Short mmCIF file of C-alpha atoms in Angstrom, two decimals:
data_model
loop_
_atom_site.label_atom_id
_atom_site.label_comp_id
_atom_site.label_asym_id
_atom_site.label_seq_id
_atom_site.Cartn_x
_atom_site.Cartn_y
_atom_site.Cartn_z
CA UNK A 335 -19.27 3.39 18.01
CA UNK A 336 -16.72 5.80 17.35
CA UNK A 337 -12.46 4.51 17.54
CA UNK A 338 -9.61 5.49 17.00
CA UNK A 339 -5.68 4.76 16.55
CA UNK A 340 -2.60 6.23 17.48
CA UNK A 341 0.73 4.24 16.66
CA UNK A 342 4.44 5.54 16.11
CA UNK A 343 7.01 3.32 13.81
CA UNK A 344 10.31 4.34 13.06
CA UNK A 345 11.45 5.27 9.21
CA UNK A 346 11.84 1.44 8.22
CA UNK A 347 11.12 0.40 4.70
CA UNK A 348 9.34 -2.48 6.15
CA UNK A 349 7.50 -0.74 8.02
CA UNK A 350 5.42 0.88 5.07
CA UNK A 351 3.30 -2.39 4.79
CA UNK A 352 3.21 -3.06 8.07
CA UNK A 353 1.34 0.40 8.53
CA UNK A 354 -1.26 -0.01 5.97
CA UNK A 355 -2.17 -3.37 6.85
CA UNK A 356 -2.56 -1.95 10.50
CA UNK A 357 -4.86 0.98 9.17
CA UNK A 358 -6.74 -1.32 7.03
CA UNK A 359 -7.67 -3.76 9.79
CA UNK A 360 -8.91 -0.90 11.97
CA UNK A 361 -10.73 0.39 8.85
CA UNK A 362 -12.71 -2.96 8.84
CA UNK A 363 -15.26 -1.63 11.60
CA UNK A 364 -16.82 0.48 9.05
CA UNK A 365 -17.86 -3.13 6.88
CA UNK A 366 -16.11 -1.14 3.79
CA UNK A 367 -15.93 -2.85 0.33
CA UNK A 368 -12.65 -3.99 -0.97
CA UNK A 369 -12.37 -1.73 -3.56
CA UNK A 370 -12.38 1.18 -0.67
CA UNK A 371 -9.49 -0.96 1.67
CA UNK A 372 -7.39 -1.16 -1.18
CA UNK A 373 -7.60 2.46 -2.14
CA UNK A 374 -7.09 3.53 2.17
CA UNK A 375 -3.91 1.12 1.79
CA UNK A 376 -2.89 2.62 -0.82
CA UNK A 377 -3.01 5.76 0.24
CA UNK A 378 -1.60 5.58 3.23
CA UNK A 379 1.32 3.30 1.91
CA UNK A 380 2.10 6.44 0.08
CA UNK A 381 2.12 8.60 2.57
CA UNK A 382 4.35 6.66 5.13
CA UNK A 383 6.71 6.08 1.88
CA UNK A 384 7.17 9.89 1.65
CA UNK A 385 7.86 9.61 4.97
CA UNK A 386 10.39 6.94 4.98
CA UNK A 387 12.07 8.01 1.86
CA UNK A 388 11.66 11.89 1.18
CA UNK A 389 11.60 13.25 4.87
CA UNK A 390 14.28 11.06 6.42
CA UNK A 391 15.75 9.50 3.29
CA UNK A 392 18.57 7.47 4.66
CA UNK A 393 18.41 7.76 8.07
CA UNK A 394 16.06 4.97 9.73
CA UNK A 395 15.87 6.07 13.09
CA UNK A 396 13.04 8.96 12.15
CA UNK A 397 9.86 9.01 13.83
CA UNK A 398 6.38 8.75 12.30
CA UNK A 399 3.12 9.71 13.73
CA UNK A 400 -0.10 7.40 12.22
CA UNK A 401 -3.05 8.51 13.96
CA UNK A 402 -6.97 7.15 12.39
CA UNK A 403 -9.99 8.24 13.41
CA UNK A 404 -13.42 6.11 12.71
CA UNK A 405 -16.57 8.76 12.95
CA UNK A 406 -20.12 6.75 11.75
CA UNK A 407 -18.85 5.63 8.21
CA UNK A 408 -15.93 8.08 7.93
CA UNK A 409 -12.02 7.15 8.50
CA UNK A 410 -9.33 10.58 8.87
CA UNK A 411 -6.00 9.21 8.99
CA UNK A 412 -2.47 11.63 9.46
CA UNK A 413 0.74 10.22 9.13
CA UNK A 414 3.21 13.17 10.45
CA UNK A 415 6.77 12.85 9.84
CA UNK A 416 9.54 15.38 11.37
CA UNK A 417 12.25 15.39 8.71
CA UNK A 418 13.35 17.79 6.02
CA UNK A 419 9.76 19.33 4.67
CA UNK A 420 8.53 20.27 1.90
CA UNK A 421 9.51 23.30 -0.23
CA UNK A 422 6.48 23.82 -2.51
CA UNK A 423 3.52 21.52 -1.48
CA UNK A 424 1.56 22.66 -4.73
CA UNK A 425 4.72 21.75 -6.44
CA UNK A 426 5.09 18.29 -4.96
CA UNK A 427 1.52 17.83 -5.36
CA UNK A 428 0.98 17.94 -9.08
CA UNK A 429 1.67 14.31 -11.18
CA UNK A 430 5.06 13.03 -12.11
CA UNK A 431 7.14 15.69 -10.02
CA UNK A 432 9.86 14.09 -8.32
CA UNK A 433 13.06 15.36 -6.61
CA UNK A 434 14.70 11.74 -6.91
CA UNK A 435 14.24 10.87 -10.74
CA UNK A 436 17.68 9.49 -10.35
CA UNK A 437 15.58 6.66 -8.42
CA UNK A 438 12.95 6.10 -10.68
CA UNK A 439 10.45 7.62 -8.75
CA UNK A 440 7.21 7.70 -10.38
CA UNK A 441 6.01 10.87 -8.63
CA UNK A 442 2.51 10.18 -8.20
CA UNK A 443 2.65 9.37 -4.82
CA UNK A 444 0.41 12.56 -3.69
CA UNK A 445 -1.91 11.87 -6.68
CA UNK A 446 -2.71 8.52 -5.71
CA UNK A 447 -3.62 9.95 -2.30
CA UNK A 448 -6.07 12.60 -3.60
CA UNK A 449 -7.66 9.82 -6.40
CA UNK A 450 -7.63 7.14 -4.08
CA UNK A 451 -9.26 9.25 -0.71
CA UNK A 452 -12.22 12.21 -0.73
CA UNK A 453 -9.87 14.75 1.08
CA UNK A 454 -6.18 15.71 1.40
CA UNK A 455 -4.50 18.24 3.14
CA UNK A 456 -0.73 18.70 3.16
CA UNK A 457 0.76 20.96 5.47
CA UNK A 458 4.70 21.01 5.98
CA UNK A 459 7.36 23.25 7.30
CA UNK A 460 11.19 22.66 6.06
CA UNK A 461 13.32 21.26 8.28
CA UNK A 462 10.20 20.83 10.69
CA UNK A 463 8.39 17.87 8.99
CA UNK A 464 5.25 17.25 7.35
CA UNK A 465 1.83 16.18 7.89
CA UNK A 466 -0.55 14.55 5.70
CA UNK A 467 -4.16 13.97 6.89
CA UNK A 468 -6.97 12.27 4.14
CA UNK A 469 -10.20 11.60 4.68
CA UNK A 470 -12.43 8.49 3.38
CA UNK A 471 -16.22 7.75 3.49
CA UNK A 472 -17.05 4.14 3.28
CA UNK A 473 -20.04 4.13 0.61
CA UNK B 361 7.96 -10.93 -3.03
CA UNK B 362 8.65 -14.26 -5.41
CA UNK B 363 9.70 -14.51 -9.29
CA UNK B 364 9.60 -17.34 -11.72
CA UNK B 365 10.00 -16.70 -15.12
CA UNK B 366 9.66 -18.48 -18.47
CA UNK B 367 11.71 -17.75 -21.54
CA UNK B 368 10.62 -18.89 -24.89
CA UNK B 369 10.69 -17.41 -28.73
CA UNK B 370 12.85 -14.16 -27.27
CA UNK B 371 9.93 -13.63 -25.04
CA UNK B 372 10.80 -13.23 -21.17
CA UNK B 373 7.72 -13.45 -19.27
CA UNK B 374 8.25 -13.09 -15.65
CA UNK B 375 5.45 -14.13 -12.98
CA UNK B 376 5.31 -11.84 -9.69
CA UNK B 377 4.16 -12.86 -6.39
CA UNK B 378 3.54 -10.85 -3.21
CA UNK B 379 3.41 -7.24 -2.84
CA UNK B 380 5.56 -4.13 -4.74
CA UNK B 381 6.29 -1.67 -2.55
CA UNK B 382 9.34 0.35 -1.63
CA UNK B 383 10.79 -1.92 0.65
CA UNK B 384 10.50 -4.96 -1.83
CA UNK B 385 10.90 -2.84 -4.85
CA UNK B 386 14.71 -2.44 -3.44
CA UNK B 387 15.68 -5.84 -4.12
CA UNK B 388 13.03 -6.59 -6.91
CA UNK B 389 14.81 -4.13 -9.31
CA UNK B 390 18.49 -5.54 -9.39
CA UNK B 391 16.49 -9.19 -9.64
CA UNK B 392 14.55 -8.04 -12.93
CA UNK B 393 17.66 -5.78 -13.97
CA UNK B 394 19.51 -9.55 -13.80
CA UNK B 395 17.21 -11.40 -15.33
CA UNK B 396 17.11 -8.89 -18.32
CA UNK B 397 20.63 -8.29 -18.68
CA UNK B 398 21.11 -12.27 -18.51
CA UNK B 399 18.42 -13.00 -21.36
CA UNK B 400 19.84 -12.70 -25.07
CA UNK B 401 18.12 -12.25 -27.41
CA UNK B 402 15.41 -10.63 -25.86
CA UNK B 403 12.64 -8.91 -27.86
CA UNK B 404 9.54 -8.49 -25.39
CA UNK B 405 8.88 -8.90 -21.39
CA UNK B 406 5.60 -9.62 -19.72
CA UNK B 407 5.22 -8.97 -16.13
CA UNK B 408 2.44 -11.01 -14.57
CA UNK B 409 0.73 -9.48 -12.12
CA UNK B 410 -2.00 -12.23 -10.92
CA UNK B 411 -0.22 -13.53 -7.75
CA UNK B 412 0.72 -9.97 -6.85
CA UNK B 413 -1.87 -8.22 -4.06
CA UNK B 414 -0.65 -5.14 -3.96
CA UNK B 415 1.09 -2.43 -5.90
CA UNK B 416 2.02 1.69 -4.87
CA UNK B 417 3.47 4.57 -6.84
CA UNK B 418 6.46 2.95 -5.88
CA UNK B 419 5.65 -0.23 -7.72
CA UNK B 420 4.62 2.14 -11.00
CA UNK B 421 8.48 3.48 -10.95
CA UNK B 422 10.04 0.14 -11.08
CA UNK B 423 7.72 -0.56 -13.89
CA UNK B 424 8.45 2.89 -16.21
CA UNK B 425 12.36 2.08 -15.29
CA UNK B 426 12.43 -1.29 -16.77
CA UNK B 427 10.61 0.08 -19.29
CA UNK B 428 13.33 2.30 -20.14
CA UNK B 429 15.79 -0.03 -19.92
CA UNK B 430 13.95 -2.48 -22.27
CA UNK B 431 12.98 0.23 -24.94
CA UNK B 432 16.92 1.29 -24.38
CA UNK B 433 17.69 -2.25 -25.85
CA UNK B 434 15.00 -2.40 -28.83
CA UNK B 435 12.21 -4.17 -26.59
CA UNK B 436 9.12 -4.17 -25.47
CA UNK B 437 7.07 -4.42 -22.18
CA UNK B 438 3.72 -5.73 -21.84
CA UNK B 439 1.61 -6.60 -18.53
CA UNK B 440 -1.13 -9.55 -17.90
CA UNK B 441 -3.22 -10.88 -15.49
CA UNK B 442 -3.56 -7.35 -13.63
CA UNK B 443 -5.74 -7.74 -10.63
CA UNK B 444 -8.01 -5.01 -10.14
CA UNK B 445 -6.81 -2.95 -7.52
CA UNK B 446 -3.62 -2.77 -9.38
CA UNK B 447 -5.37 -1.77 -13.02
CA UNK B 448 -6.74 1.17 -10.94
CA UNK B 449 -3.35 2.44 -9.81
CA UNK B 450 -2.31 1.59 -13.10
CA UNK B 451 -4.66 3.61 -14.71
CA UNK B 452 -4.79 6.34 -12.20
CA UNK B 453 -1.23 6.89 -13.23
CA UNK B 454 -1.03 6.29 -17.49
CA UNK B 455 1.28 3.14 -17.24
CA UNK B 456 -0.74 1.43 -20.10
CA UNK B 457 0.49 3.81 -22.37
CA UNK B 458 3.45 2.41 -21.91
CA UNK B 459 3.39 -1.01 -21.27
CA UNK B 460 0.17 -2.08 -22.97
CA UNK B 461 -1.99 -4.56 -20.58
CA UNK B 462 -2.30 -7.71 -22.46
CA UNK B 463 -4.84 -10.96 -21.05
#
């Protein structure tokens, strides 16, 4: 049968594994190997990270939006954040770009994302947030 | 996330356990930073990575910056025991390129 998830956390750093591990345990329905729950927590670990650090950087009280959607042997997960945006998303896309290198960021967060699921979209507005929705089929 | 490490012929070689993220990375650094700094002479690190379940892009940043730091001081940085969900962010990213995997 079909399921989904909707959950809001606040920007905590602790809340990035909390997140994934919720996403992966809903992922389980689908009986998906554990190369493919690794990659969806990775993924999404990613994305609420942007969230936590890029969009509301040090302010903890920001909201995020995880919403996962199980159709046959497909998961679509968004994690929506309403902080500062992103400029150029086909800038922040491409490997090793950072705006905090200061922080040894590796800047391959979004790369992970599009190696690790089969679709990406980003879509994001500054000062209006962003929204990142990837799509996985369990094999 | 816990450390243990073992010093012997210069070599520091520093067992991980638990996952690298950026929450844990936050404290992790300053511990490694430590534990470098405090370590004379020092010629090579190995990170182990066998009791560690999970690693992000986050976890790959904290690995290139100690790199610098070692290089910075003349040494080098090696990794072992990479599970393989890790070896595929690894990979993914180039890391072994600089901080050969060694098992």
């Amino acid at each position: 049968m079909d399921n989904y998830l909707k959950m809001q956390i606040p920007s905590l750093g602790k809340n990035e594994s909390f997140a994934r591990s919720v996403v992966a345990a809903f992922a389980l329905d689908c009986e998906p190997t554990v190369e493919e729950i690794n990659d969806l927590k990775t993924a999404i670990s990613e994305a609420v990270t942007n969230a936590v650090v890029h969009a509301y950087g040090d302010n903890t009280e920001g909201v995020i939006d995880i919403s996962a959607t199980i159709v046959g042997r497909s998961i679509t997960v968004t994690v929506a954040d309403y902080g500062c945006g992103i400029e150029n998303v086909d800038v922040a896309r491409e490997p090793f770009y950072t705006t905090k290198q200061d922080e040894e960021r590796s800047g391959m967060g979004f790369t992970i994302m599009e190696t690790f699921m089969d679709e990406m979209q980003v879509v994001s507005k500054v000062g209006g947030g962003t929204t990142v929705t990837m799509k996985k089929v369990f094999k | 996330m816990n450390l243990k490490y073992l010093y012997r012929g210069n070599n520091l070689l520093i067992s991980l356990c638990g996952e690298i993220d950026e929450f844990s990375s936050r404290t992790l650094r300053g511990e490694l930073d430590r534990l470098i700094d405090d370590t004379k002479p020092l010629k090579s690190v190995t990170i182990d990575l066998k009791a560690v379940s999970f690693v992000d892009s986050t976890g790959l940043g904290l690995i290139i910056g100690r790199y610098k730091k070692l290089r910075a001081q003349g040494a080098e940085l090696t990794l072992s025991n990479v599970p393989a969900n890790i070896d595929k962010v690894f990979k993914t990213s180039g890391v072994y390129n600089i901080a050969p995997k060694i098992d």
